[in-house]
Coordinates of C-alpha atoms in Angstrom, one line a residue:
M214 CA 19.5 -273.7 -36.1
D215 CA 17.3 -272.1 -33.5
S216 CA 15.2 -269.6 -35.9
R217 CA 12.9 -268.4 -33.3
A218 CA 15.1 -266.8 -30.5
S219 CA 15.4 -263.0 -31.1
T220 CA 17.5 -262.2 -28.3
V221 CA 21.2 -263.3 -27.3
A222 CA 19.8 -264.2 -23.9
E223 CA 17.2 -266.6 -25.4
L224 CA 20.2 -268.3 -27.1
I225 CA 22.1 -268.6 -23.7
A226 CA 19.1 -270.3 -22.0
A227 CA 18.5 -272.5 -24.6
R228 CA 21.7 -274.1 -23.9
W229 CA 20.3 -275.2 -20.8
G230 CA 20.1 -278.7 -20.0
D231 CA 22.2 -279.6 -23.2
H232 CA 25.3 -281.6 -22.0
R233 CA 27.1 -282.1 -25.0
P234 CA 30.8 -280.2 -24.8
G235 CA 30.3 -276.6 -26.0
L236 CA 33.2 -274.8 -24.9
W237 CA 37.2 -275.7 -24.9
C238 CA 40.2 -273.4 -24.0
E239 CA 43.6 -275.1 -23.5
D240 CA 43.2 -278.0 -21.0
R241 CA 39.3 -276.6 -19.6
A242 CA 36.3 -277.7 -21.1
L243 CA 32.7 -277.0 -20.4
T244 CA 29.2 -278.6 -21.6
H245 CA 26.7 -276.2 -23.2
H246 CA 25.2 -276.5 -19.9
E247 CA 27.9 -275.4 -18.0
V248 CA 28.1 -272.4 -20.2
A249 CA 24.5 -271.5 -19.6
A250 CA 24.9 -272.0 -15.9
G251 CA 28.1 -270.0 -15.6
A252 CA 26.7 -267.0 -17.5
A253 CA 23.4 -267.2 -15.3
A254 CA 25.8 -267.2 -12.1
R255 CA 27.3 -264.1 -13.5
A256 CA 24.2 -262.4 -14.6
A257 CA 23.0 -262.8 -10.9
L258 CA 26.4 -261.2 -9.8
L259 CA 25.7 -258.4 -12.1
A260 CA 22.3 -257.7 -10.7
D261 CA 23.6 -257.2 -7.3
V262 CA 26.8 -255.2 -7.9
L263 CA 25.9 -252.8 -11.0
P264 CA 24.7 -249.4 -9.1
P265 CA 20.9 -249.3 -10.1
D266 CA 21.2 -245.3 -11.0
A267 CA 24.2 -246.1 -13.6
E268 CA 24.3 -247.4 -17.1
P269 CA 24.7 -251.4 -16.8
H270 CA 27.9 -251.1 -18.7
I271 CA 30.6 -253.8 -17.8
G272 CA 34.0 -253.4 -19.1
V273 CA 36.2 -256.7 -20.1
L274 CA 39.6 -256.7 -20.5
L275 CA 40.3 -260.2 -21.0
D276 CA 42.4 -262.6 -23.3
N277 CA 40.3 -265.2 -25.1
T278 CA 39.5 -267.3 -22.0
P279 CA 36.2 -269.0 -21.0
E280 CA 35.3 -266.0 -19.0
F281 CA 35.0 -263.6 -21.8
P282 CA 32.1 -265.9 -23.6
L283 CA 30.6 -266.6 -20.1
W284 CA 30.2 -262.6 -19.1
L285 CA 29.1 -262.0 -22.4
G286 CA 26.3 -264.4 -21.8
A287 CA 25.8 -262.7 -18.4
A288 CA 25.6 -259.2 -19.8
A289 CA 22.7 -260.6 -22.1
L290 CA 20.6 -262.5 -19.4
A291 CA 21.2 -259.1 -17.2
R292 CA 20.2 -256.8 -19.9
A293 CA 23.4 -255.3 -19.8
A294 CA 26.1 -254.1 -22.0
V295 CA 30.1 -255.2 -22.4
A296 CA 32.4 -252.9 -23.7
G297 CA 35.2 -255.2 -25.1
V298 CA 38.7 -253.4 -23.9
N299 CA 41.4 -253.3 -25.8
P300 CA 44.8 -254.5 -24.1
T301 CA 46.8 -252.9 -26.8
R302 CA 46.1 -249.6 -25.7
R303 CA 48.0 -247.6 -23.1
G304 CA 47.5 -245.0 -20.3
A305 CA 45.5 -242.2 -20.7
E306 CA 43.8 -243.6 -24.1
L307 CA 43.0 -247.1 -22.3
A308 CA 41.4 -245.0 -19.4
R309 CA 39.3 -242.9 -21.8
D310 CA 38.0 -246.1 -23.2
I311 CA 36.7 -247.3 -20.0
L312 CA 35.2 -244.1 -18.7
H313 CA 33.8 -243.0 -21.9
T314 CA 31.5 -246.2 -22.4
E315 CA 30.6 -245.4 -18.4
C316 CA 31.8 -248.7 -17.5
R317 CA 31.5 -249.4 -13.3
L318 CA 32.6 -252.9 -13.6
L319 CA 35.7 -254.1 -15.0
V320 CA 36.4 -257.8 -15.5
T321 CA 39.9 -258.5 -16.1
E322 CA 43.0 -260.9 -15.3
R323 CA 46.2 -260.4 -13.4
A324 CA 48.0 -260.4 -16.9
H325 CA 46.4 -257.0 -17.5
L326 CA 46.5 -255.4 -14.2
S327 CA 49.7 -253.6 -15.1
L328 CA 47.8 -252.0 -17.7
L329 CA 45.7 -250.3 -15.0
K330 CA 48.4 -249.0 -12.8
D331 CA 48.2 -245.5 -12.0
L332 CA 45.3 -244.9 -14.1
E333 CA 42.3 -242.5 -12.8
L334 CA 39.2 -244.6 -12.8
P335 CA 37.1 -243.3 -10.4
G336 CA 33.8 -245.4 -9.2
L337 CA 34.9 -248.5 -11.2
R338 CA 34.9 -251.9 -9.6
L339 CA 37.5 -254.7 -10.5
L340 CA 36.6 -258.1 -11.0
V341 CA 39.8 -260.1 -11.3
T342 CA 39.0 -263.7 -12.6
D343 CA 42.0 -265.3 -11.6
E344 CA 42.4 -264.3 -7.9
T345 CA 41.1 -266.5 -4.9
G346 CA 38.3 -264.0 -4.1
Y347 CA 36.3 -264.4 -7.5
A348 CA 35.1 -268.0 -6.9
D349 CA 34.3 -266.5 -3.3
A350 CA 32.3 -263.9 -5.0
L351 CA 30.4 -266.3 -7.5
A352 CA 29.6 -269.2 -4.8
P353 CA 26.2 -267.3 -3.5
Y354 CA 25.0 -267.6 -7.4
A355 CA 25.8 -271.1 -8.1
D356 CA 22.3 -272.0 -8.1
A357 CA 21.1 -269.5 -10.5
Q358 CA 18.9 -270.7 -13.9
P359 CA 19.4 -268.5 -16.8
D360 CA 16.1 -266.1 -17.3
A361 CA 15.6 -264.7 -20.9
S362 CA 12.1 -263.5 -20.3
S363 CA 12.9 -259.9 -19.4
A364 CA 15.3 -259.4 -22.4
T365 CA 14.2 -257.8 -25.7
P366 CA 15.9 -257.3 -29.2
H367 CA 16.4 -253.7 -28.4
D368 CA 18.5 -254.1 -25.4
R369 CA 22.2 -252.4 -25.8
F370 CA 24.5 -255.5 -25.7
L371 CA 28.1 -254.6 -27.1
L372 CA 29.9 -251.3 -27.1
Y373 CA 32.7 -252.0 -29.4
F374 CA 35.2 -249.2 -30.5
T375 CA 35.9 -248.3 -33.9
S376 CA 38.8 -245.9 -34.7
G377 CA 38.2 -242.0 -35.4
S378 CA 40.1 -239.3 -37.1
T379 CA 40.1 -237.5 -34.3
G380 CA 41.9 -239.9 -32.3
A381 CA 39.2 -240.8 -29.8
P382 CA 37.8 -244.3 -31.0
K383 CA 33.9 -244.4 -31.2
A384 CA 31.7 -247.1 -29.1
A385 CA 29.4 -248.5 -31.9
L386 CA 26.5 -249.9 -30.4
C387 CA 25.0 -253.3 -31.1
S388 CA 21.8 -254.5 -29.7
Q389 CA 20.7 -258.2 -28.7
G390 CA 18.5 -258.4 -31.7
R391 CA 21.2 -257.5 -34.2
L392 CA 23.7 -259.6 -32.9
A393 CA 21.3 -262.7 -32.9
A394 CA 20.2 -261.4 -36.5
A395 CA 23.7 -261.5 -37.6
G396 CA 24.3 -264.7 -36.2
R397 CA 21.5 -266.5 -38.3
S398 CA 22.4 -264.7 -41.0
L399 CA 25.9 -266.1 -41.1
A400 CA 24.8 -269.9 -40.1
G401 CA 22.6 -269.9 -43.0
Q402 CA 25.1 -268.4 -45.5
F403 CA 27.8 -270.9 -44.5
S404 CA 25.7 -273.9 -43.6
L405 CA 26.8 -274.0 -40.3
G406 CA 25.2 -276.6 -38.0
T407 CA 24.9 -278.1 -34.3
E408 CA 28.0 -280.2 -35.2
D409 CA 30.4 -277.9 -36.3
V410 CA 33.2 -276.4 -34.0
H411 CA 34.1 -272.7 -34.2
Y412 CA 37.7 -271.9 -33.6
L413 CA 37.8 -268.5 -31.8
C414 CA 41.5 -267.2 -32.5
M415 CA 40.9 -263.6 -33.0
P416 CA 40.4 -261.4 -30.0
M417 CA 36.8 -261.2 -28.6
F418 CA 37.2 -257.3 -27.9
H419 CA 36.8 -257.3 -31.6
G420 CA 33.5 -257.5 -33.4
N421 CA 35.3 -260.1 -35.8
A422 CA 35.2 -262.8 -32.9
V423 CA 31.8 -262.2 -31.4
I424 CA 29.9 -261.6 -34.5
A425 CA 31.4 -263.8 -37.2
G426 CA 32.3 -266.7 -34.7
W427 CA 30.6 -266.6 -31.3
A428 CA 27.2 -265.6 -32.6
P429 CA 26.6 -268.2 -35.2
A430 CA 27.6 -271.0 -32.8
L431 CA 24.9 -269.7 -30.3
V432 CA 22.5 -269.7 -33.1
T433 CA 23.2 -273.3 -34.3
G434 CA 24.5 -274.9 -30.7
A435 CA 27.9 -275.6 -32.2
G436 CA 30.8 -275.9 -30.0
V437 CA 33.6 -273.0 -29.8
A438 CA 36.9 -273.6 -29.3
L439 CA 39.2 -270.4 -27.9
R440 CA 42.9 -269.9 -28.3
R441 CA 44.0 -267.1 -25.4
R442 CA 46.0 -265.6 -28.1
F443 CA 46.5 -266.0 -31.8
S444 CA 49.4 -268.2 -32.2
A445 CA 50.3 -269.1 -36.0
S446 CA 52.5 -272.3 -34.8
R447 CA 49.4 -273.4 -33.0
F448 CA 46.9 -272.8 -35.1
L449 CA 46.8 -276.5 -37.0
P450 CA 47.5 -278.2 -33.4
D451 CA 44.4 -276.5 -32.1
V452 CA 42.1 -277.1 -35.2
R453 CA 43.0 -280.9 -35.2
R454 CA 42.8 -281.2 -31.2
H455 CA 39.2 -279.7 -31.2
G456 CA 37.9 -280.8 -34.4
A457 CA 37.4 -277.3 -35.8
T458 CA 35.3 -276.8 -38.8
Y459 CA 35.3 -273.1 -39.1
F460 CA 37.4 -270.2 -38.2
T461 CA 37.3 -266.4 -38.4
Y462 CA 40.2 -264.3 -39.2
V463 CA 41.1 -260.6 -39.7
G464 CA 44.6 -258.7 -41.4
R465 CA 47.5 -260.7 -41.5
A466 CA 46.6 -263.8 -39.4
V467 CA 46.5 -266.0 -42.7
Q468 CA 50.0 -264.7 -43.9
Y469 CA 51.4 -265.8 -40.4
V470 CA 49.9 -269.3 -40.8
L471 CA 51.3 -269.6 -44.2
A472 CA 54.9 -268.6 -42.8
T473 CA 54.9 -271.8 -40.6
E474 CA 57.0 -274.6 -41.9
P475 CA 54.8 -277.0 -44.3
R476 CA 54.1 -280.4 -43.6
P477 CA 53.0 -283.1 -45.8
D478 CA 49.9 -283.8 -43.5
D479 CA 48.8 -279.9 -43.6
R480 CA 45.8 -280.8 -45.4
D481 CA 44.9 -283.6 -42.6
N482 CA 42.4 -281.5 -40.8
P483 CA 38.6 -281.0 -40.0
L484 CA 38.3 -277.3 -41.2
R485 CA 36.2 -276.7 -44.2
L486 CA 35.9 -272.8 -44.0
G487 CA 37.7 -269.7 -43.1
F488 CA 35.6 -266.5 -43.0
G489 CA 37.2 -263.0 -42.6
T490 CA 38.9 -259.9 -44.5
E491 CA 42.4 -258.6 -45.6
A492 CA 43.7 -262.2 -46.2
G493 CA 44.1 -261.1 -50.2
A494 CA 43.2 -263.2 -53.4
V495 CA 47.2 -264.6 -53.6
D496 CA 47.3 -265.8 -49.7
A497 CA 43.8 -267.0 -49.8
A498 CA 44.5 -269.2 -52.8
A499 CA 48.1 -270.5 -51.3
F500 CA 45.8 -271.3 -48.1
E501 CA 43.3 -273.5 -49.9
R502 CA 46.4 -275.2 -51.8
R503 CA 48.5 -276.1 -48.6
F504 CA 45.2 -276.7 -46.5
G505 CA 42.4 -277.6 -48.4
V506 CA 40.3 -274.9 -46.6
R507 CA 38.4 -272.4 -48.6
L508 CA 38.6 -268.8 -47.4
V509 CA 35.6 -266.2 -47.9
E510 CA 36.4 -262.5 -47.6
G511 CA 33.8 -260.4 -46.6
Y512 CA 32.9 -256.7 -46.0
G513 CA 31.0 -255.3 -43.2
S514 CA 31.4 -252.1 -41.6
S515 CA 32.0 -252.4 -37.9
E516 CA 28.8 -250.3 -36.9
G517 CA 26.6 -252.3 -39.1
G518 CA 25.3 -250.2 -41.7
A519 CA 26.6 -251.8 -44.7
A520 CA 27.5 -255.4 -45.6
V521 CA 29.1 -257.0 -48.9
Q522 CA 28.6 -260.6 -49.0
W523 CA 30.9 -263.2 -51.4
S524 CA 28.9 -265.3 -53.7
P525 CA 30.2 -267.9 -56.2
G526 CA 31.6 -266.4 -59.4
T527 CA 33.1 -263.4 -57.4
P528 CA 36.2 -262.3 -59.4
P529 CA 39.4 -262.5 -57.7
G530 CA 40.1 -259.4 -55.4
A531 CA 36.6 -258.4 -55.4
V532 CA 34.6 -258.4 -52.2
G533 CA 31.2 -259.4 -53.5
R534 CA 28.3 -258.0 -55.6
A535 CA 26.7 -255.0 -54.5
A536 CA 23.1 -255.6 -52.5
P537 CA 20.3 -253.4 -53.7
G538 CA 20.9 -249.9 -52.0
L539 CA 24.7 -250.1 -52.1
V540 CA 26.4 -247.4 -54.2
V541 CA 29.7 -245.7 -54.8
L542 CA 29.5 -242.2 -54.8
D543 CA 31.6 -239.2 -55.3
P544 CA 31.7 -237.7 -51.7
E545 CA 31.7 -234.1 -53.2
S546 CA 29.0 -234.4 -55.9
R547 CA 26.7 -237.2 -54.6
A548 CA 26.9 -238.8 -57.9
Q549 CA 27.5 -242.4 -58.8
C550 CA 30.8 -243.3 -60.0
P551 CA 31.2 -244.7 -63.1
P552 CA 32.1 -248.3 -63.3
A553 CA 36.0 -249.4 -63.1
R554 CA 37.7 -250.3 -66.1
F555 CA 40.6 -252.6 -66.3
D556 CA 43.5 -253.4 -68.7
A557 CA 44.5 -256.5 -69.7
T558 CA 46.3 -257.5 -66.7
G559 CA 43.4 -256.8 -64.6
R560 CA 45.2 -253.1 -63.5
L561 CA 42.7 -250.5 -62.6
L562 CA 42.8 -247.7 -65.4
N563 CA 40.2 -245.1 -64.0
G564 CA 40.9 -244.8 -60.2
D565 CA 40.6 -241.1 -60.4
E566 CA 36.8 -241.4 -61.2
A567 CA 35.9 -245.0 -60.3
I568 CA 36.9 -244.8 -56.7
G569 CA 34.2 -243.4 -54.0
E570 CA 32.5 -244.1 -50.7
L571 CA 30.6 -246.8 -50.4
V572 CA 27.3 -245.8 -49.2
N573 CA 24.2 -247.7 -48.1
Q574 CA 20.9 -245.7 -49.5
G575 CA 18.7 -248.8 -48.3
P576 CA 17.3 -249.8 -44.8
S577 CA 20.2 -249.9 -42.6
P578 CA 20.8 -251.7 -39.2
F579 CA 23.5 -249.1 -37.9
E580 CA 22.4 -248.4 -34.2
G581 CA 24.7 -245.6 -33.1
Y582 CA 27.4 -244.5 -31.3
W583 CA 27.5 -244.0 -27.3
R584 CA 27.6 -240.5 -26.6
N585 CA 28.7 -239.1 -29.8
T586 CA 26.1 -237.6 -32.0
A587 CA 28.3 -235.6 -34.3
A588 CA 30.1 -239.0 -35.3
E589 CA 26.3 -240.4 -35.9
R590 CA 25.2 -237.4 -38.2
E591 CA 28.5 -238.0 -40.2
R592 CA 27.4 -241.6 -40.9
R593 CA 23.8 -240.9 -41.5
R594 CA 24.0 -237.6 -44.0
D595 CA 21.1 -237.3 -46.2
G596 CA 19.5 -240.1 -44.5
W597 CA 21.8 -242.5 -46.2
Y598 CA 24.8 -244.6 -44.2
W599 CA 28.1 -243.5 -45.4
T600 CA 30.6 -246.1 -44.5
G601 CA 33.7 -243.8 -44.7
D602 CA 35.4 -246.7 -46.8
L603 CA 36.7 -246.3 -50.5
F604 CA 35.7 -248.7 -53.0
Y605 CA 35.5 -248.9 -57.1
R606 CA 32.5 -251.1 -59.0
D607 CA 33.0 -253.3 -61.9
A608 CA 30.6 -253.2 -64.9
D609 CA 29.1 -256.5 -63.2
G610 CA 28.4 -254.5 -60.2
Y611 CA 31.1 -256.4 -58.0
L612 CA 32.9 -254.5 -55.6
Y613 CA 36.4 -253.7 -54.8
F614 CA 38.0 -252.3 -51.5
A615 CA 40.3 -249.5 -52.2
G616 CA 40.7 -248.0 -48.9
R617 CA 39.6 -245.5 -46.0
T618 CA 38.6 -241.9 -46.4
D619 CA 40.0 -240.2 -42.9
D620 CA 43.5 -240.5 -41.3
R621 CA 42.8 -244.2 -40.2
L622 CA 45.5 -246.9 -40.4
R623 CA 45.0 -250.9 -40.0
V624 CA 48.0 -252.6 -39.0
D625 CA 47.8 -256.2 -38.2
G626 CA 44.1 -256.2 -38.1
E627 CA 44.0 -252.9 -35.5
N628 CA 42.5 -249.7 -36.9
L629 CA 44.8 -247.1 -35.3
A630 CA 44.0 -243.0 -35.7
A631 CA 47.1 -241.2 -37.0
A632 CA 46.1 -238.0 -34.6
M633 CA 46.5 -240.3 -31.7
I634 CA 50.0 -241.4 -32.6
E635 CA 51.1 -237.7 -33.8
N636 CA 50.1 -236.6 -30.3
I637 CA 52.6 -238.9 -29.0
L638 CA 55.5 -238.4 -31.4
A639 CA 55.4 -235.0 -30.8
R640 CA 57.0 -235.2 -27.5
Y641 CA 60.0 -236.3 -29.3
E642 CA 62.6 -233.4 -28.5
G643 CA 63.9 -233.1 -31.9
A644 CA 60.4 -233.0 -33.7
D645 CA 59.0 -229.5 -35.0
A646 CA 56.1 -231.1 -36.6
V647 CA 54.9 -234.6 -37.2
A648 CA 52.5 -236.1 -39.6
V649 CA 51.6 -239.9 -39.2
Y650 CA 50.0 -241.7 -42.0
A651 CA 49.8 -245.2 -43.6
V652 CA 52.1 -246.8 -46.4
P653 CA 50.6 -250.1 -48.0
D654 CA 51.7 -253.5 -46.0
P655 CA 53.2 -255.9 -48.3
V656 CA 50.5 -258.5 -47.7
T657 CA 47.4 -256.5 -46.1
G658 CA 46.4 -253.5 -44.6
D659 CA 48.7 -250.8 -43.4
Q660 CA 52.2 -250.0 -41.9
V661 CA 52.9 -246.7 -39.8
M662 CA 55.0 -244.2 -41.2
A663 CA 55.9 -240.8 -39.8
T664 CA 57.4 -237.6 -41.1
I665 CA 59.4 -235.9 -38.7
A666 CA 60.6 -232.1 -39.5
G667 CA 63.5 -231.3 -37.4
T668 CA 66.5 -233.3 -36.1
F669 CA 66.5 -237.3 -35.9
D670 CA 68.8 -239.1 -34.0
P671 CA 67.5 -243.3 -34.4
E672 CA 68.9 -244.7 -31.2
A673 CA 67.5 -241.7 -29.1
F674 CA 64.1 -242.2 -31.0
A675 CA 64.0 -245.8 -30.3
R676 CA 64.6 -245.2 -26.5
F677 CA 61.9 -242.6 -26.9
L678 CA 59.3 -244.8 -28.0
L679 CA 60.1 -247.4 -25.6
A680 CA 59.7 -245.0 -22.7
Q681 CA 56.1 -243.6 -24.0
P682 CA 53.5 -245.2 -21.8
D683 CA 50.6 -244.8 -23.9
L684 CA 52.1 -245.7 -27.3
G685 CA 50.2 -249.0 -28.2
T686 CA 52.1 -252.0 -29.1
K687 CA 50.9 -251.3 -33.0
M688 CA 51.7 -247.7 -32.8
A689 CA 55.6 -247.5 -33.2
P690 CA 56.5 -246.3 -36.9
R691 CA 57.7 -249.0 -39.1
F692 CA 59.0 -245.8 -41.2
V693 CA 60.3 -242.4 -40.5
R694 CA 61.1 -239.6 -43.1
V695 CA 63.1 -236.8 -41.9
A696 CA 62.2 -233.6 -43.6
G697 CA 63.8 -230.0 -43.3
R698 CA 60.1 -228.7 -43.5
M699 CA 56.9 -230.0 -43.5
P700 CA 55.0 -229.9 -46.9
V701 CA 51.9 -227.7 -46.4
T702 CA 48.9 -226.7 -48.3
A703 CA 47.9 -223.5 -49.4
T704 CA 45.6 -223.2 -46.2
N705 CA 49.1 -223.9 -44.2
K706 CA 47.6 -227.5 -43.5
I707 CA 50.1 -230.3 -43.4
H708 CA 49.9 -231.6 -46.9
R709 CA 49.0 -235.7 -45.9
A710 CA 48.1 -236.3 -49.6
A711 CA 51.4 -235.5 -50.9
L712 CA 53.0 -237.5 -47.9
R713 CA 51.1 -240.5 -48.9
K714 CA 51.4 -240.4 -52.5
E715 CA 55.4 -240.4 -52.1
G716 CA 55.2 -242.9 -49.5
L717 CA 58.9 -244.6 -49.1
R718 CA 60.1 -243.1 -52.9
C719 CA 60.8 -239.8 -51.4
A720 CA 63.4 -237.2 -51.8
D721 CA 64.2 -237.1 -47.8
P722 CA 66.0 -239.8 -46.1
V723 CA 63.8 -242.3 -44.4
W724 CA 64.7 -244.5 -41.6
W725 CA 63.2 -247.7 -40.9
R726 CA 62.8 -250.6 -38.2
P727 CA 62.5 -254.1 -39.9
P728 CA 60.2 -257.0 -38.4
G729 CA 61.2 -258.2 -35.2
E730 CA 63.8 -255.2 -34.6
R731 CA 63.5 -251.8 -32.5
A732 CA 66.4 -250.0 -33.7
Y733 CA 66.2 -248.0 -36.9
R734 CA 68.5 -248.0 -39.8
L735 CA 68.5 -246.0 -43.1
L736 CA 66.4 -247.5 -45.7
T737 CA 68.5 -248.6 -48.8
R738 CA 67.3 -249.4 -52.4
E739 CA 67.4 -253.0 -51.4
D740 CA 65.6 -252.3 -48.3
L741 CA 63.2 -250.8 -50.4
E742 CA 62.2 -253.9 -52.3
H743 CA 62.0 -255.8 -48.7
A744 CA 59.4 -253.5 -47.5
E745 CA 57.3 -253.1 -50.2
G746 CA 57.1 -256.7 -51.3
P747 CA 56.2 -258.6 -54.2
P748 CA 54.1 -257.2 -57.0
A749 CA 50.6 -257.0 -55.9
P750 CA 47.6 -259.5 -57.7
T751 CA 45.6 -258.0 -60.4
R752 CA 42.1 -256.6 -60.2
G753 CA 42.6 -256.5 -56.4
P754 CA 42.6 -253.1 -54.1
S755 CA 46.4 -253.2 -53.5
P756 CA 47.3 -251.3 -56.7
V757 CA 45.4 -248.3 -55.4
R758 CA 45.5 -248.2 -51.7
R759 CA 47.2 -245.3 -49.9
Q760 CA 49.1 -244.1 -53.1
G761 CA 46.4 -241.7 -54.3
L762 CA 44.5 -243.2 -57.1
E763 CA 47.1 -244.0 -59.5
P764 CA 47.9 -247.7 -60.2
R765 CA 51.1 -248.9 -58.7
T766 CA 53.3 -251.7 -58.6
R767 CA 54.4 -253.2 -55.3

């Protein structure tokens, strides 16, 4: 492990002259030396093409191809910052992400050019990695060598998007020093080493793949195997092909792998560890039984302000033990919430008082948001870091995740803002009012539910969704409640808490779109059982998520 390097640039430069295989993707393989050389060439190109009077920010709109880590390395060497652009965003929202982070160069590929069609992106230069002119653009810099001497730990390195309740994602900042430190921490925690191979099947525009997968590989000199896009059916063949020993995941990825046809040789694989979030205790246990691979669930706010580490002895459903400074507070009184109490089956009994917001009262590595001082102030209230996430804590100090404090949804590992989806659905001709909120997914995360006050034609609504250019691939409502009148509070605001609490079991008709289908049909009692899934595991977060604070059987 390289314990001396304090910047990502130093970690990139350290691989110069290392001719071991270091990066694989499909049929392409690069040595560590070739990765360092490729990063150096791109860094030299950046020095020539980035305007000197602009922020040194580049957008990367790529699948997980070798170009993505090469441009990350280039940005580190050039003291530039990368904004990972989410290809599930559409239209004006996609343009907003690029313009907000002040990117003057966008690195992309032909497959994503259609997303940029008709967008107003003044002053933006495109570099398309799979077009003929790309190799010509890089050719003059082929002899460049990585020089990390000017990089500092404080250099801005990542601007990665997190969802906000107002509908506009915030660009969280991550410096070279913080990413290098995160890589060292994870490598040490999981005893990762030079001979490991990290399988990156989660998208690299997310922090999970870069911080939890790529960074520790840089620190140790491990190899990295990329999957262009996650594929459950190719997961085990990829792992065997590349000799992968470690992988990261988010959301329902683990469930998708478990849904593949079991084989007698499933345990014949080189993996020893998976690290991520939201797999759930039941699926984690099933994964270990089937593949012989332990999954470690962790929690870390995207902004880096708080983290909870799993350790041996952590109860099922818990994330880990609270580190010094981490407390669960009542947001109104600022008082610590009392410990959680469970019944004999492990179901939470005192959610009303035990659930509060996770707050870091100790030192925080949070580095802020790009051009969003209001959001920074919200995070740093009272001199503490407020995560925006709900937790409860048992008598032994173990923490359990219980949801989010604002109108955010997490669908298949993607954070979405309800307000954004509401703005799109409000265009539907039959809608007098629209509210969007989360209902629990049967396995992990959320499903999108909308209440529409007005008239509803299921066929017309499905056609309407297909016609919206800015409706991202995760945004279409799985459930639509049709109400004669939108419930409101005493101050005439939409009563979102009541809508969430009633969920699918409401008096109004609910239409739904079964997985894999585009057409909506009325939700029946039999459908309801399928949509809500099997009973939730005990002592986990599921019984309290998204249905107020009362225990619930799914």
